[in-house]
Coordinates of C-alpha atoms and ligand atoms in Angstrom, one line a residue:
M8 CA -21.2 -9.8 -8.5
D9 CA -21.1 -8.8 -4.8
I10 CA -17.7 -8.1 -3.5
A11 CA -16.8 -7.1 0.1
P12 CA -13.2 -7.4 1.0
A13 CA -12.3 -7.8 4.6
R14 CA -11.5 -4.8 6.7
T15 CA -7.7 -4.6 7.1
I16 CA -7.8 -2.1 10.0
E17 CA -10.5 -0.7 12.2
W18 CA -10.9 0.7 15.7
V19 CA -12.8 -1.4 18.2
G20 CA -14.3 -0.1 21.4
N21 CA -14.3 3.4 22.9
S22 CA -11.3 5.7 23.5
N23 CA -9.8 2.9 25.7
G24 CA -10.2 0.4 22.8
A25 CA -7.7 -0.9 20.3
A26 CA -6.7 -0.8 16.6
R27 CA -7.8 -4.2 15.1
I28 CA -5.7 -5.4 12.2
I29 CA -5.6 -8.6 10.2
D30 CA -2.2 -10.2 11.0
Q31 CA -1.0 -10.5 7.5
T32 CA 2.1 -12.4 8.4
L33 CA -0.2 -15.4 9.1
L34 CA -2.0 -15.4 5.8
P35 CA -3.0 -17.5 3.9
N36 CA -2.8 -20.2 6.5
E37 CA -4.5 -18.4 9.3
Y38 CA -7.0 -15.5 9.2
K39 CA -6.5 -13.9 12.6
H40 CA -7.1 -10.4 14.0
L41 CA -4.7 -8.7 16.3
D42 CA -5.9 -5.9 18.7
I43 CA -3.2 -3.3 19.2
A44 CA -3.4 -1.1 22.3
D45 CA 0.0 0.5 22.6
V46 CA 2.4 2.3 20.3
E47 CA 5.3 -0.2 20.6
T48 CA 3.1 -3.0 19.4
M49 CA 1.9 -0.9 16.5
W50 CA 5.5 0.0 15.6
E51 CA 6.4 -3.7 15.5
A52 CA 3.3 -4.6 13.5
I53 CA 4.3 -2.1 10.8
K54 CA 7.9 -3.1 10.9
V55 CA 7.3 -6.9 10.5
L56 CA 4.5 -6.3 8.0
R57 CA 1.6 -7.6 10.1
V58 CA 0.0 -4.5 8.6
R59 CA 1.5 -3.4 5.3
G60 CA 0.8 -1.6 2.1
A61 CA 1.2 2.2 1.9
P62 CA -2.3 3.4 2.7
A63 CA -2.8 0.8 5.5
I64 CA 0.4 1.7 7.2
G65 CA -0.6 5.4 7.1
I66 CA -3.9 4.6 8.9
A67 CA -2.0 2.3 11.3
A68 CA 0.5 5.1 12.1
A69 CA -2.4 7.5 12.8
F70 CA -3.9 5.1 15.4
G71 CA -0.4 4.5 16.7
L72 CA 0.1 8.1 17.4
Y73 CA -3.2 8.2 19.4
L74 CA -2.1 5.1 21.3
A75 CA 1.2 6.7 22.1
V76 CA -0.4 9.7 23.9
R77 CA -3.8 8.5 25.0
N78 CA -2.6 8.0 28.6
S79 CA -0.5 11.1 28.6
A80 CA -0.5 13.2 31.7
A81 CA 1.1 16.2 30.1
P82 CA 0.4 19.2 32.2
D83 CA -0.1 21.6 29.3
F84 CA -0.3 21.8 25.5
A85 CA 3.4 22.3 24.9
A86 CA 4.3 19.2 26.8
F87 CA 1.6 17.2 25.1
E88 CA 2.7 18.4 21.6
A89 CA 6.2 17.4 22.4
E90 CA 5.0 13.9 23.3
V91 CA 3.1 13.7 20.1
S92 CA 6.1 14.8 18.1
E93 CA 8.4 12.3 19.8
A94 CA 5.9 9.5 19.1
A95 CA 5.6 10.6 15.4
R96 CA 9.4 10.5 15.1
Y97 CA 9.4 7.0 16.6
L98 CA 6.6 5.7 14.3
G99 CA 8.4 7.2 11.3
T100 CA 11.3 4.9 12.0
A101 CA 9.2 1.8 11.3
R102 CA 9.4 1.9 7.5
P103 CA 10.9 4.6 5.3
T104 CA 9.6 4.2 1.8
A105 CA 5.8 4.6 1.8
V106 CA 5.1 8.3 2.1
N107 CA 1.6 7.6 3.4
L108 CA 3.1 6.8 6.8
F109 CA 4.6 10.3 7.0
W110 CA 1.6 11.9 5.4
A111 CA -0.7 10.5 8.1
L112 CA 1.6 11.4 10.9
K113 CA 1.9 15.0 9.7
R114 CA -1.9 15.2 9.3
I115 CA -2.5 14.2 12.9
Q116 CA 0.3 16.5 14.1
K117 CA -1.2 19.4 12.2
L118 CA -4.6 18.7 13.7
V119 CA -3.0 18.7 17.2
A120 CA -1.2 22.0 16.5
A121 CA -4.4 23.6 15.3
H122 CA -6.2 22.8 18.6
S123 CA -3.8 24.2 21.1
A124 CA -6.6 26.0 22.9
L125 CA -8.5 22.8 23.7
P126 CA -7.9 20.8 26.8
V127 CA -5.6 17.8 26.2
A128 CA -8.4 15.4 26.6
G129 CA -10.3 17.1 23.8
I130 CA -7.2 16.9 21.5
K131 CA -6.8 13.2 22.3
A132 CA -10.5 12.6 21.2
L133 CA -9.9 14.5 18.0
M134 CA -6.8 12.4 17.2
L135 CA -8.8 9.2 17.5
S136 CA -11.7 10.5 15.4
E137 CA -9.3 11.7 12.7
A138 CA -7.6 8.3 12.4
T139 CA -11.1 6.8 12.1
V140 CA -12.1 9.3 9.4
M141 CA -9.0 8.2 7.5
I142 CA -10.6 4.8 7.1
D143 CA -13.8 6.2 5.5
E144 CA -11.7 8.5 3.3
D145 CA -9.5 5.6 2.2
N146 CA -12.6 3.6 1.3
A147 CA -13.9 6.5 -0.8
V148 CA -10.6 7.1 -2.4
C149 CA -10.1 3.4 -3.4
R150 CA -13.6 3.2 -4.8
A151 CA -12.9 6.3 -6.9
I152 CA -9.6 4.7 -8.1
G153 CA -11.6 1.6 -9.0
S154 CA -14.2 3.5 -11.0
F155 CA -11.5 5.5 -12.9
G156 CA -9.4 2.4 -13.5
A157 CA -12.0 -0.2 -14.5
P158 CA -12.5 1.1 -18.0
L159 CA -8.8 0.9 -18.6
L160 CA -8.8 -2.9 -18.0
A161 CA -10.0 -4.0 -21.4
Q162 CA -9.5 -7.2 -23.2
P163 CA -8.9 -7.6 -27.0
P164 CA -12.1 -8.2 -29.0
E165 CA -11.3 -11.9 -29.5
R166 CA -11.4 -12.5 -25.7
T167 CA -14.2 -12.5 -23.3
I168 CA -12.1 -12.1 -20.2
C169 CA -9.6 -9.5 -19.2
N170 CA -6.2 -10.8 -18.0
V171 CA -4.5 -8.4 -15.6
L172 CA -1.0 -8.9 -14.1
T173 CA -0.1 -7.4 -10.8
H174 CA 2.9 -7.4 -8.5
C175 CA 3.0 -7.6 -4.7
N176 CA -0.3 -6.8 -3.0
A177 CA -2.0 -3.5 -3.6
G178 CA -5.4 -4.9 -2.8
G179 CA -7.8 -4.5 0.1
L180 CA -5.1 -5.8 2.5
A181 CA -2.8 -2.9 1.6
T182 CA -5.5 -0.3 2.3
A183 CA -8.5 -0.1 4.7
Q184 CA -10.6 -2.4 2.5
W185 CA -10.7 -1.9 -1.3
G186 CA -7.2 -1.6 -2.5
T187 CA -5.6 0.6 -5.1
A188 CA -4.4 -1.7 -8.0
L189 CA -7.1 -4.3 -7.3
A190 CA -9.9 -1.7 -6.9
P191 CA -10.4 -1.4 -10.7
V192 CA -10.5 -5.2 -10.9
Y193 CA -13.2 -5.3 -8.1
V194 CA -15.2 -2.6 -9.8
A195 CA -15.0 -4.3 -13.2
A196 CA -16.1 -7.6 -11.6
E197 CA -19.0 -5.8 -9.9
Q198 CA -20.0 -4.5 -13.3
G199 CA -20.3 -8.1 -14.5
R200 CA -17.1 -8.2 -16.5
A201 CA -15.0 -11.3 -16.5
M202 CA -11.6 -10.7 -14.9
H203 CA -8.6 -12.9 -14.3
V204 CA -5.5 -11.8 -12.4
F205 CA -1.9 -13.2 -12.7
A206 CA -0.4 -12.6 -9.3
D207 CA 3.4 -12.4 -9.3
E208 CA 4.5 -14.4 -6.3
T209 CA 6.7 -11.4 -5.2
R210 CA 9.9 -12.6 -3.6
P211 CA 11.1 -12.5 -0.9
L212 CA 8.0 -12.1 1.3
L213 CA 5.4 -13.5 -1.2
Q214 CA 2.8 -10.8 -0.9
G215 CA 1.5 -11.8 -4.3
A216 CA 1.2 -15.5 -3.5
R217 CA 0.1 -15.2 0.1
L218 CA -2.1 -12.0 0.0
T219 CA -3.2 -11.1 -3.5
A220 CA -4.1 -14.7 -4.3
W221 CA -5.9 -15.0 -0.9
E222 CA -8.0 -11.9 -1.2
L223 CA -8.9 -12.5 -4.8
Q224 CA -10.0 -16.0 -4.0
Q225 CA -12.1 -14.7 -1.1
A226 CA -13.7 -12.3 -3.6
G227 CA -14.4 -15.1 -6.1
I228 CA -12.1 -13.6 -8.8
P229 CA -10.0 -16.1 -10.8
V230 CA -6.4 -15.7 -9.9
T231 CA -3.2 -17.5 -11.1
V232 CA 0.0 -17.3 -9.1
I233 CA 3.2 -17.2 -11.1
T234 CA 6.7 -16.9 -9.8
D235 CA 8.4 -13.6 -10.5
N236 CA 10.6 -15.0 -13.2
M237 CA 7.5 -16.2 -15.2
A238 CA 6.1 -12.8 -16.1
A239 CA 8.1 -12.6 -19.4
T240 CA 6.8 -15.9 -20.5
V241 CA 3.1 -15.2 -19.8
M242 CA 3.4 -11.8 -21.5
A243 CA 5.2 -13.3 -24.5
Q244 CA 2.4 -15.9 -24.8
G245 CA -0.1 -13.0 -25.1
K246 CA -1.8 -13.8 -21.9
V247 CA -1.7 -10.4 -20.3
D248 CA -3.9 -7.5 -21.4
A249 CA -2.8 -4.9 -18.8
V250 CA -0.4 -4.6 -15.8
I251 CA -1.6 -2.7 -12.8
V252 CA 0.4 -2.1 -9.6
G253 CA 0.2 0.2 -6.6
A254 CA 2.8 2.6 -5.3
D255 CA 4.6 3.4 -2.1
R256 CA 5.7 6.8 -3.2
V257 CA 5.3 8.7 -6.5
A258 CA 7.8 11.5 -7.1
A259 CA 6.8 14.8 -8.7
N260 CA 8.0 13.6 -12.2
G261 CA 5.9 10.4 -12.0
D262 CA 8.7 8.0 -11.0
V263 CA 7.2 5.3 -8.8
A264 CA 8.6 3.4 -5.9
N265 CA 6.8 0.1 -5.4
K266 CA 7.6 -3.4 -4.3
I267 CA 11.0 -4.7 -5.5
G268 CA 10.5 -6.3 -9.0
T269 CA 8.0 -3.7 -10.2
F270 CA 10.6 -2.0 -12.4
G271 CA 11.3 -5.3 -14.1
V272 CA 7.7 -5.9 -14.8
A273 CA 7.4 -2.4 -16.3
V274 CA 10.3 -3.0 -18.6
L275 CA 8.7 -6.3 -19.7
A276 CA 5.4 -4.6 -20.3
R277 CA 7.0 -2.1 -22.6
E278 CA 8.7 -4.9 -24.5
F279 CA 5.4 -6.6 -25.1
H280 CA 3.4 -3.4 -25.8
I281 CA 1.2 -4.0 -22.7
P282 CA -0.1 -1.0 -20.9
F283 CA 1.4 -0.5 -17.4
Y284 CA -0.8 1.3 -14.9
V285 CA 0.0 2.6 -11.4
A286 CA -2.9 3.1 -9.1
A287 CA -2.2 5.4 -6.2
P288 CA -4.0 7.9 -4.0
L289 CA -2.9 11.5 -3.8
S290 CA -1.5 10.7 -0.3
S291 CA 1.1 8.4 -2.0
I292 CA 2.4 11.3 -4.2
D293 CA 5.3 13.2 -2.8
M294 CA 5.5 16.5 -4.6
S295 CA 8.5 17.5 -2.5
L296 CA 10.8 15.0 -4.3
A297 CA 11.6 15.9 -7.9
S298 CA 12.4 12.4 -9.0
G299 CA 12.5 8.8 -7.9
E300 CA 16.2 8.7 -7.1
L301 CA 15.4 10.8 -4.0
I302 CA 13.0 8.3 -2.6
P303 CA 14.4 6.4 0.4
I304 CA 14.5 2.7 -0.3
E305 CA 14.0 0.4 2.7
E306 CA 16.6 -2.4 3.0
R307 CA 15.4 -5.4 5.0
K308 CA 17.2 -8.2 6.8
A309 CA 19.1 -11.0 5.0
E310 CA 17.1 -13.8 6.5
E311 CA 14.0 -12.8 4.4
V312 CA 16.1 -14.0 1.4
T313 CA 18.1 -16.8 2.9
Q314 CA 15.5 -18.5 5.1
G315 CA 12.2 -16.9 4.3
F316 CA 9.4 -18.7 6.1
G317 CA 11.8 -21.0 8.0
K318 CA 13.7 -23.1 5.5
R319 CA 17.3 -22.1 4.7
T320 CA 17.7 -21.7 1.0
A321 CA 21.1 -20.1 0.8
P322 CA 24.4 -21.0 2.6
E323 CA 24.9 -19.6 6.1
G324 CA 27.0 -16.4 6.1
V325 CA 26.4 -15.6 2.4
Q326 CA 26.2 -11.9 1.5
V327 CA 22.7 -10.7 0.7
Y328 CA 21.3 -7.5 -0.7
N329 CA 17.6 -7.1 0.1
P330 CA 16.0 -3.8 -1.0
A331 CA 12.3 -3.9 -0.4
F332 CA 11.3 -1.5 -3.2
D333 CA 12.5 -0.3 -6.6
V334 CA 11.8 2.8 -8.6
T335 CA 10.1 2.5 -12.0
P336 CA 11.1 5.5 -14.2
H337 CA 8.1 7.4 -15.3
R338 CA 8.8 6.7 -19.0
Y339 CA 7.6 3.1 -18.5
I340 CA 4.2 4.2 -17.0
T341 CA 1.2 4.4 -19.3
A342 CA -0.9 6.3 -16.7
L343 CA -1.4 6.9 -13.0
I344 CA -4.9 6.2 -11.7
T345 CA -5.8 8.5 -8.8
E346 CA -9.0 9.3 -6.9
Q347 CA -9.2 12.4 -9.0
G348 CA -8.9 10.7 -12.3
V349 CA -6.4 9.2 -14.7
V350 CA -3.2 11.1 -15.1
H351 CA -1.3 10.8 -18.4
P352 CA 2.2 11.8 -19.4
P353 CA 3.9 14.2 -19.2
F354 CA 3.5 13.5 -15.5
D355 CA 5.5 16.4 -14.1
A356 CA 3.0 19.0 -15.6
A357 CA 0.0 16.8 -15.0
L358 CA 0.8 16.2 -11.3
K359 CA 1.6 19.8 -10.7
Q360 CA -1.8 20.7 -12.1
L361 CA -3.5 18.1 -10.1
F362 CA -2.1 19.4 -6.8
E363 CA -2.7 23.1 -7.8
T364 CA -6.3 22.6 -8.8
P365 CA -7.7 19.6 -6.7
V366 CA -11.3 18.8 -7.4
Ligands
LIG6 O1 6.4 -4.2 1.7 P1 4.9 -4.1 1.5 O2 4.2 -5.3 1.5 O3 4.3 -3.0 2.4 O4 4.9 -3.4 0.0 C1 3.6 -3.0 -0.5 C2 3.7 -2.5 -1.8 O5 4.7 -2.4 -2.5 C3 2.4 -2.1 -2.4 O6 2.3 -2.3 -3.8 C4 2.2 -0.6 -2.2 O7 2.3 -0.3 -0.8 C5 0.9 -0.1 -2.7 S1 -0.4 -0.5 -1.6 C6 -1.9 0.0 -2.1

């Protein structure tokens, strides 16, 4: 089976060009690109989830940083570096949870700092090429996650199809092209294996129903949308062989921040003896945080809950709590799937080793 997910983000044109994204707020009704040529528009695109998913917003932030300073007239390196640093601070305010955003900003800032001897024009060119390199790297990383993860998605002997449940969208739309949680599904399908995905709808912004269902349909992989409160039933009915989700930030002990609702799915998977996998690149692992309770959790506006997509579904003025992510304690996670291989518990020791001896 030939699969080629759409490119979520790319650079078009020369140094005066733009970052082209798929505007994910319009999916599945409209498939439309948006060319972003200034940092404020990039900040807004990240904030309102036109571009979303941890790896994709990292790449978007890297392009955003270049856009912020490409017309800079800074007279010397110190002034230029100060502008870069202010733009990085600004972009970092768009969304707090996915560590990839900060990872990417730091990476570009380090590159800038390492080239203080170059003329500012040369540094600008390096910033753009580094952001572009991140796309190729992300594709390679996601393909590797796919190859390591595919063998884990196995069906019981009596079935000819593997049924996977996922939450939110950690597919191609959340990365440059191939996804993290969906990469193993794509690789298994490429290998000729029959795959079927239950996509949790994912309240309140419906990334599962709008995005995961859309991209799997595009790829020709059977997908069934369920509302979030149906997961227990499909698991109890024996319809799920494995759960696989992505991550916005993994702490050093293996606790995982991911889309709100992930924790509940993990608890259910444990109840029904279903393996629960988290697919995440090393850039989503934050070894500076000992445990998940230290991960900053984004809270979003009440309207997403009370009148998501236009129609009011709760009384005006009602109190709302809308955290965008939750933290799944590491004890519920069967394994982490990274580009360097499958990481098993105990995660604290395994992750330490992974970062001390990268391949
Ligand atoms: O709020 P979103 O849509 O950016 O949340 C995305 C998720 O929670 C994804 O599962 C996560 O970023 C992993 S993406 C490969």
